[in-house]
mmCIF file of C-alpha atoms in Angstrom:
data_model
loop_
_atom_site.group_PDB
_atom_site.id
_atom_site.type_symbol
_atom_site.label_atom_id
_atom_site.label_comp_id
_atom_site.label_asym_id
_atom_site.label_seq_id
_atom_site.Cartn_x
_atom_site.Cartn_y
_atom_site.Cartn_z
ATOM 1 C CA MET A 1 57.722 -9.155 160.053
ATOM 2 C CA GLU A 2 57.455 -5.460 159.175
ATOM 3 C CA MET A 3 53.687 -5.439 159.706
ATOM 4 C CA LEU A 4 53.994 -7.327 163.001
ATOM 5 C CA SER A 5 56.549 -4.780 164.210
ATOM 6 C CA VAL A 6 54.192 -1.910 163.342
ATOM 7 C CA VAL A 7 51.469 -3.463 165.531
ATOM 8 C CA LYS A 8 53.873 -4.108 168.415
ATOM 9 C CA ILE A 9 55.238 -0.554 168.250
ATOM 10 C CA TYR A 10 51.713 0.831 168.566
ATOM 11 C CA HIS A 11 50.947 -1.177 171.708
ATOM 12 C CA LEU A 12 54.323 -0.541 173.367
ATOM 13 C CA ARG A 13 54.258 3.189 172.609
ATOM 14 C CA LYS A 14 50.744 3.394 174.052
ATOM 15 C CA LYS A 15 51.935 1.766 177.282
ATOM 16 C CA VAL A 16 54.871 4.170 177.517
ATOM 17 C CA GLU A 17 52.586 7.181 177.097
ATOM 18 C CA GLU A 18 50.130 5.827 179.669
ATOM 19 C CA SER A 19 52.889 5.304 182.246
ATOM 20 C CA VAL A 20 54.161 8.905 182.095
ATOM 21 C CA PRO A 21 51.335 10.518 184.179
ATOM 22 C CA TYR A 22 51.663 7.784 186.797
ATOM 23 C CA VAL A 23 55.434 8.239 187.040
ATOM 24 C CA ASN A 24 55.056 12.010 187.413
ATOM 25 C CA LYS A 25 52.386 11.683 190.089
ATOM 26 C CA LEU A 26 54.366 9.084 191.988
ATOM 27 C CA ARG A 27 57.437 11.331 191.914
ATOM 28 C CA GLU A 28 55.327 14.241 193.193
ATOM 29 C CA LEU A 29 53.957 12.078 196.003
ATOM 30 C CA LEU A 30 57.458 10.958 196.968
ATOM 31 C CA MET A 31 58.568 14.580 197.153
ATOM 32 C CA SER A 32 55.558 15.510 199.255
ATOM 33 C CA ILE A 33 56.022 12.744 201.819
ATOM 34 C CA ALA A 34 59.795 13.152 201.922
ATOM 35 C CA SER A 35 59.347 16.826 202.776
ATOM 36 C CA THR A 36 57.605 15.785 206.008
ATOM 37 C CA ILE A 37 60.542 13.604 207.075
ATOM 38 C CA SER A 38 63.900 14.843 208.246
ATOM 39 C CA LEU A 39 66.253 14.771 205.249
ATOM 40 C CA ASP A 40 69.248 14.420 207.551
ATOM 41 C CA THR A 41 68.473 10.735 208.043
ATOM 42 C CA ASN A 42 68.499 7.966 205.477
ATOM 43 C CA ILE A 43 65.083 8.039 203.836
ATOM 44 C CA SER A 44 65.578 4.677 202.147
ATOM 45 C CA PRO A 45 68.544 2.365 201.500
ATOM 46 C CA LEU A 46 67.929 2.942 197.784
ATOM 47 C CA PHE A 47 68.816 6.616 198.274
ATOM 48 C CA ASN A 48 71.914 5.818 200.310
ATOM 49 C CA PRO A 49 75.030 6.151 198.112
ATOM 50 C CA HIS A 50 78.099 3.991 198.744
ATOM 51 C CA GLU A 51 81.667 4.189 197.596
ATOM 52 C CA VAL A 52 81.518 2.709 194.120
ATOM 53 C CA LYS A 53 83.624 -0.434 193.964
ATOM 54 C CA THR A 54 81.405 -2.486 191.646
ATOM 55 C CA THR A 55 78.896 -1.286 189.083
ATOM 56 C CA LEU A 56 76.188 -3.496 187.636
ATOM 57 C CA VAL A 57 75.773 -2.634 183.942
ATOM 58 C CA ILE A 58 72.665 -4.039 182.250
ATOM 59 C CA PRO A 59 72.503 -3.844 178.428
ATOM 60 C CA LEU A 60 69.086 -4.483 176.874
ATOM 61 C CA THR A 61 69.304 -6.430 173.623
ATOM 62 C CA SER A 62 67.035 -8.663 171.595
ATOM 63 C CA ASP A 63 66.958 -12.440 171.370
ATOM 64 C CA ARG A 64 66.871 -12.432 167.573
ATOM 65 C CA GLY A 65 68.498 -10.559 164.759
ATOM 66 C CA PHE A 66 66.811 -8.751 161.854
ATOM 67 C CA CYS A 67 66.740 -5.472 163.804
ATOM 68 C CA GLY A 68 69.496 -3.481 162.145
ATOM 69 C CA ALA A 69 72.119 -1.930 164.421
ATOM 70 C CA PHE A 70 69.969 -2.238 167.566
ATOM 71 C CA ASN A 71 72.132 -4.827 169.341
ATOM 72 C CA THR A 72 75.429 -3.492 168.013
ATOM 73 C CA ASN A 73 74.800 0.072 169.217
ATOM 74 C CA VAL A 74 73.721 -1.064 172.690
ATOM 75 C CA MET A 75 76.676 -3.403 173.187
ATOM 76 C CA ASN A 76 79.219 -0.869 171.906
ATOM 77 C CA LEU A 77 77.986 1.689 174.438
ATOM 78 C CA ALA A 78 77.832 -0.893 177.248
ATOM 79 C CA LEU A 79 81.427 -1.985 176.673
ATOM 80 C CA ASN A 80 82.732 1.568 176.325
ATOM 81 C CA TYR A 81 80.848 2.705 179.426
ATOM 82 C CA GLU A 82 83.342 0.943 181.698
ATOM 83 C CA ILE A 83 86.034 3.426 180.643
ATOM 84 C CA GLN A 84 83.976 6.332 181.948
ATOM 85 C CA ASN A 85 82.795 4.725 185.163
ATOM 86 C CA ARG A 86 84.469 4.074 188.497
ATOM 87 C CA GLY A 87 85.151 0.668 189.974
ATOM 88 C CA ASP A 88 84.886 -2.765 188.419
ATOM 89 C CA GLU A 89 81.979 -3.787 186.201
ATOM 90 C CA ILE A 90 79.806 -6.847 186.334
ATOM 91 C CA TYR A 91 76.974 -7.382 183.919
ATOM 92 C CA GLY A 92 73.350 -8.350 183.893
ATOM 93 C CA THR A 93 71.879 -9.209 180.518
ATOM 94 C CA ILE A 94 68.444 -8.833 179.004
ATOM 95 C CA GLY A 95 68.351 -10.723 175.721
ATOM 96 C CA LYS A 96 70.411 -13.582 174.346
ATOM 97 C CA LYS A 97 72.551 -11.346 172.130
ATOM 98 C CA ALA A 98 74.070 -9.503 175.104
ATOM 99 C CA ALA A 99 74.698 -12.690 177.083
ATOM 100 C CA SER A 100 76.354 -14.387 174.118
ATOM 101 C CA GLU A 101 78.706 -11.490 173.359
ATOM 102 C CA LEU A 102 79.705 -10.826 176.979
ATOM 103 C CA LYS A 103 80.468 -14.484 177.632
ATOM 104 C CA HIS A 104 82.496 -14.606 174.425
ATOM 105 C CA LEU A 105 84.537 -11.645 175.713
ATOM 106 C CA GLY A 106 85.023 -13.319 179.107
ATOM 107 C CA LYS A 107 82.967 -10.760 181.074
ATOM 108 C CA GLU A 108 81.311 -11.643 184.390
ATOM 109 C CA VAL A 109 77.541 -12.036 183.962
ATOM 110 C CA THR A 110 75.562 -11.996 187.221
ATOM 111 C CA LEU A 111 71.962 -11.830 185.998
ATOM 112 C CA GLU A 112 70.449 -13.283 182.822
ATOM 113 C CA PHE A 113 66.938 -12.581 181.556
ATOM 114 C CA PRO A 114 66.556 -13.986 178.023
ATOM 115 C CA GLY A 115 63.378 -13.256 176.093
ATOM 116 C CA LEU A 116 62.250 -10.458 178.393
ATOM 117 C CA LEU A 117 61.654 -7.898 175.629
ATOM 118 C CA ASP A 118 59.264 -10.347 173.948
ATOM 119 C CA ARG A 119 57.077 -10.599 177.054
ATOM 120 C CA ILE A 120 57.142 -7.214 178.744
ATOM 121 C CA THR A 121 54.802 -7.156 181.735
ATOM 122 C CA TYR A 122 54.870 -5.245 184.992
ATOM 123 C CA GLN A 123 55.225 -8.547 186.879
ATOM 124 C CA ASN A 124 58.359 -9.471 184.926
ATOM 125 C CA ALA A 125 59.740 -5.974 185.500
ATOM 126 C CA GLN A 126 59.149 -6.413 189.251
ATOM 127 C CA GLN A 127 61.050 -9.706 189.291
ATOM 128 C CA LEU A 128 64.021 -8.071 187.591
ATOM 129 C CA SER A 129 63.805 -5.032 189.858
ATOM 130 C CA GLN A 130 63.698 -7.140 193.028
ATOM 131 C CA GLN A 131 66.881 -9.013 192.119
ATOM 132 C CA ILE A 132 68.655 -5.739 191.347
ATOM 133 C CA LYS A 133 67.513 -4.165 194.626
ATOM 134 C CA LYS A 134 68.773 -7.174 196.576
ATOM 135 C CA LEU A 135 72.220 -6.848 195.037
ATOM 136 C CA TYR A 136 72.293 -3.123 195.845
ATOM 137 C CA ILE A 137 70.909 -3.287 199.387
ATOM 138 C CA SER A 138 73.295 -6.141 200.262
ATOM 139 C CA ASN A 139 76.138 -3.905 198.979
ATOM 140 C CA GLN A 140 77.277 -6.461 196.403
ATOM 141 C CA VAL A 141 77.042 -3.620 193.890
ATOM 142 C CA GLN A 142 77.130 0.090 194.662
ATOM 143 C CA ALA A 143 75.669 1.424 191.396
ATOM 144 C CA VAL A 144 73.292 0.103 188.748
ATOM 145 C CA SER A 145 73.038 1.422 185.187
ATOM 146 C CA PHE A 146 70.898 0.408 182.214
ATOM 147 C CA VAL A 147 72.202 0.666 178.654
ATOM 148 C CA TYR A 148 69.420 0.632 176.103
ATOM 149 C CA MET A 149 67.941 2.331 173.081
ATOM 150 C CA GLU A 150 65.489 5.027 174.134
ATOM 151 C CA PHE A 151 62.376 5.334 171.991
ATOM 152 C CA GLN A 152 61.756 8.904 170.820
ATOM 153 C CA SER A 153 59.693 8.273 167.705
ATOM 154 C CA VAL A 154 59.129 5.579 165.103
ATOM 155 C CA LEU A 155 61.958 7.066 163.049
ATOM 156 C CA LYS A 156 64.302 8.101 165.865
ATOM 157 C CA GLN A 157 65.877 6.077 168.675
ATOM 158 C CA GLU A 158 68.897 6.991 170.781
ATOM 159 C CA THR A 159 71.274 4.709 172.665
ATOM 160 C CA VAL A 160 71.596 5.962 176.256
ATOM 161 C CA VAL A 161 72.941 5.063 179.697
ATOM 162 C CA ARG A 162 70.540 5.613 182.597
ATOM 163 C CA GLU A 163 71.707 5.203 186.191
ATOM 164 C CA MET A 164 68.991 3.600 188.307
ATOM 165 C CA LEU A 165 70.691 3.221 191.670
ATOM 166 C CA PRO A 166 71.453 4.977 193.871
ATOM 167 C CA LEU A 167 68.390 7.139 193.443
ATOM 168 C CA SER A 168 69.001 10.840 193.065
ATOM 169 C CA PRO A 169 68.735 12.626 196.415
ATOM 170 C CA ILE A 170 65.406 14.328 197.025
ATOM 171 C CA ALA A 171 66.024 18.045 196.955
ATOM 172 C CA LYS A 172 65.021 20.204 199.891
ATOM 173 C CA THR A 173 61.877 21.732 198.500
ATOM 174 C CA THR A 174 59.218 23.849 200.108
ATOM 175 C CA ARG A 175 57.494 21.862 202.778
ATOM 176 C CA ARG A 176 54.064 20.803 201.652
ATOM 177 C CA ASP A 177 51.105 20.747 203.935
ATOM 178 C CA LEU A 178 50.068 17.120 204.428
ATOM 179 C CA GLU A 179 48.453 17.570 207.833
ATOM 180 C CA THR A 180 45.058 16.666 206.372
ATOM 181 C CA PHE A 181 46.333 13.169 205.576
ATOM 182 C CA LEU A 182 46.597 10.272 207.990
ATOM 183 C CA PHE A 183 49.583 7.989 207.375
ATOM 184 C CA LYS A 184 49.071 4.337 208.318
ATOM 185 C CA PRO A 185 51.260 2.925 209.742
ATOM 186 C CA ASP A 186 53.524 5.976 209.290
ATOM 187 C CA ALA A 187 54.939 8.287 206.618
ATOM 188 C CA ARG A 188 58.342 6.559 206.495
ATOM 189 C CA SER A 189 56.846 3.106 205.830
ATOM 190 C CA ILE A 190 54.679 4.504 203.053
ATOM 191 C CA LEU A 191 57.690 6.294 201.585
ATOM 192 C CA ASP A 192 59.680 3.045 201.584
ATOM 193 C CA ASP A 193 56.881 1.264 199.710
ATOM 194 C CA LEU A 194 56.488 4.081 197.195
ATOM 195 C CA THR A 195 60.251 4.221 196.634
ATOM 196 C CA SER A 196 60.311 0.509 195.871
ATOM 197 C CA GLN A 197 57.375 0.923 193.482
ATOM 198 C CA TYR A 198 59.120 3.842 191.814
ATOM 199 C CA VAL A 199 62.164 1.646 191.087
ATOM 200 C CA ASP A 200 59.898 -1.115 189.747
ATOM 201 C CA LEU A 201 58.208 1.372 187.457
ATOM 202 C CA PHE A 202 61.590 2.715 186.324
ATOM 203 C CA VAL A 203 62.573 -0.790 185.201
ATOM 204 C CA TYR A 204 59.188 -1.314 183.528
ATOM 205 C CA LYS A 205 59.510 1.953 181.584
ATOM 206 C CA VAL A 206 63.056 1.063 180.471
ATOM 207 C CA LEU A 207 61.815 -2.295 179.176
ATOM 208 C CA LEU A 208 58.977 -0.627 177.271
ATOM 209 C CA GLU A 209 61.348 1.921 175.741
ATOM 210 C CA ALA A 210 63.813 -0.773 174.673
ATOM 211 C CA GLY A 211 61.049 -3.015 173.340
ATOM 212 C CA ALA A 212 59.536 -0.213 171.270
ATOM 213 C CA SER A 213 62.973 0.719 169.914
ATOM 214 C CA GLU A 214 63.698 -2.891 168.958
ATOM 215 C CA GLN A 215 60.451 -3.143 167.009
ATOM 216 C CA ALA A 216 61.046 0.243 165.348
ATOM 217 C CA MET A 217 64.520 -0.869 164.253
ATOM 218 C CA ARG A 218 63.137 -4.214 163.053
ATOM 219 C CA ARG A 219 60.382 -2.477 161.082
ATOM 220 C CA MET A 220 62.932 -0.233 159.391
ATOM 221 C CA SER A 221 65.299 -3.139 158.753
ATOM 222 C CA MET A 222 62.559 -5.299 157.242
ATOM 223 C CA HIS A 223 61.320 -2.379 155.135
ATOM 224 C CA ARG A 224 64.810 -1.868 153.707
ATOM 225 C CA ALA A 225 65.216 -5.613 153.231
ATOM 226 C CA THR A 226 61.971 -5.718 151.252
ATOM 227 C CA GLU A 227 63.064 -2.787 149.099
ATOM 228 C CA ASN A 228 66.457 -4.412 148.511
ATOM 229 C CA ALA A 229 64.804 -7.721 147.632
ATOM 230 C CA ASP A 230 62.461 -6.004 145.157
ATOM 231 C CA GLU A 231 65.388 -4.162 143.589
ATOM 232 C CA LEU A 232 67.424 -7.364 143.383
ATOM 233 C CA ALA A 233 64.467 -9.229 141.859
ATOM 234 C CA GLN A 234 64.092 -6.494 139.247
ATOM 235 C CA LYS A 235 67.806 -6.611 138.373
ATOM 236 C CA LEU A 236 67.756 -10.417 138.162
ATOM 237 C CA THR A 237 64.639 -10.301 135.970
ATOM 238 C CA ILE A 238 66.327 -7.886 133.573
ATOM 239 C CA LYS A 239 69.483 -10.018 133.557
ATOM 240 C CA TYR A 240 67.425 -13.160 132.954
ATOM 241 C CA GLN A 241 65.527 -11.533 130.101
ATOM 242 C CA ARG A 242 68.736 -10.258 128.491
ATOM 243 C CA THR A 243 70.358 -13.692 128.823
ATOM 244 C CA ARG A 244 67.260 -15.355 127.386
ATOM 245 C CA GLN A 245 67.127 -12.836 124.540
ATOM 246 C CA ALA A 246 70.810 -13.419 123.812
ATOM 247 C CA ALA A 247 70.231 -17.182 123.748
ATOM 248 C CA ILE A 248 67.260 -16.787 121.368
ATOM 249 C CA THR A 249 69.263 -14.450 119.139
ATOM 250 C CA LYS A 250 72.128 -16.956 119.053
ATOM 251 C CA GLU A 251 69.771 -19.806 118.149
ATOM 252 C CA LEU A 252 68.186 -17.750 115.381
ATOM 253 C CA THR A 253 71.630 -16.845 114.056
ATOM 254 C CA GLU A 254 72.669 -20.505 114.037
ATOM 255 C CA ILE A 255 69.437 -21.539 112.295
ATOM 256 C CA THR A 256 69.799 -18.799 109.691
ATOM 257 C CA SER A 257 73.445 -19.666 109.129
ATOM 258 C CA GLY A 258 72.539 -23.337 108.734
ATOM 259 C CA ALA A 259 69.763 -22.535 106.270
ATOM 260 C CA GLU A 260 72.114 -20.372 104.217
ATOM 261 C CA ALA A 261 74.701 -23.155 104.193
ATOM 262 C CA ILE A 262 72.125 -25.668 102.898
ATOM 263 C CA LYS A 263 71.084 -23.294 100.091
ATOM 264 C CA GLU A 264 74.707 -22.869 98.982
ATOM 265 C CA ARG A 265 75.092 -26.621 98.696
#
């Protein structure tokens, strides 16, 4: 399990690193197009903040154990987050561990995606993103936050809360010259599409981060378990040898004592 986790970490970390330039370029393109549109109007419903009455909190956990404190840390932060936030909380779950604990506590679970961290693809991220966007655009929820373990390195992961919706307002930056570009059908339609893609990519990146962190925690947990098992095996071997030696010594003592008794007779 430790070796499998090492391989999975490598692939997931590579995907995270490859997505960074695309995210940065997409953000730059959003800023450029938004600067050509009046910021006094609603650029996209995903940017439009509402009075927060209900917040959708989505903890990302695994479907299996053997990953140390990964699930515990995420769920502790997810449950404590409601104290800091406004409005009521409903939950969406990624992973069986989160769904099981929230249902046990009597929390309202709106979305369930078991096994998602074991099959992270952009298509699966889009499906999750689309359901979240529908809840937000229909005003069933007014804020959406992910609670997950952010991957920083193989040896370091940090449990964080990241608010996905509403999107942060685009700052009024210097207007960029886009007159050399032709927008078909128009700049606003393209901006809407890019905004939706940006949210999809946000979800995809969160899944990759959480997946890499899960495997890193599992690798560490399995490494420690192996060390503990080796140490336990060594202790048991020593105990077995001492017990065996004591039994042999006792038998020899009994035989010697018996022989001495026969000689005396």
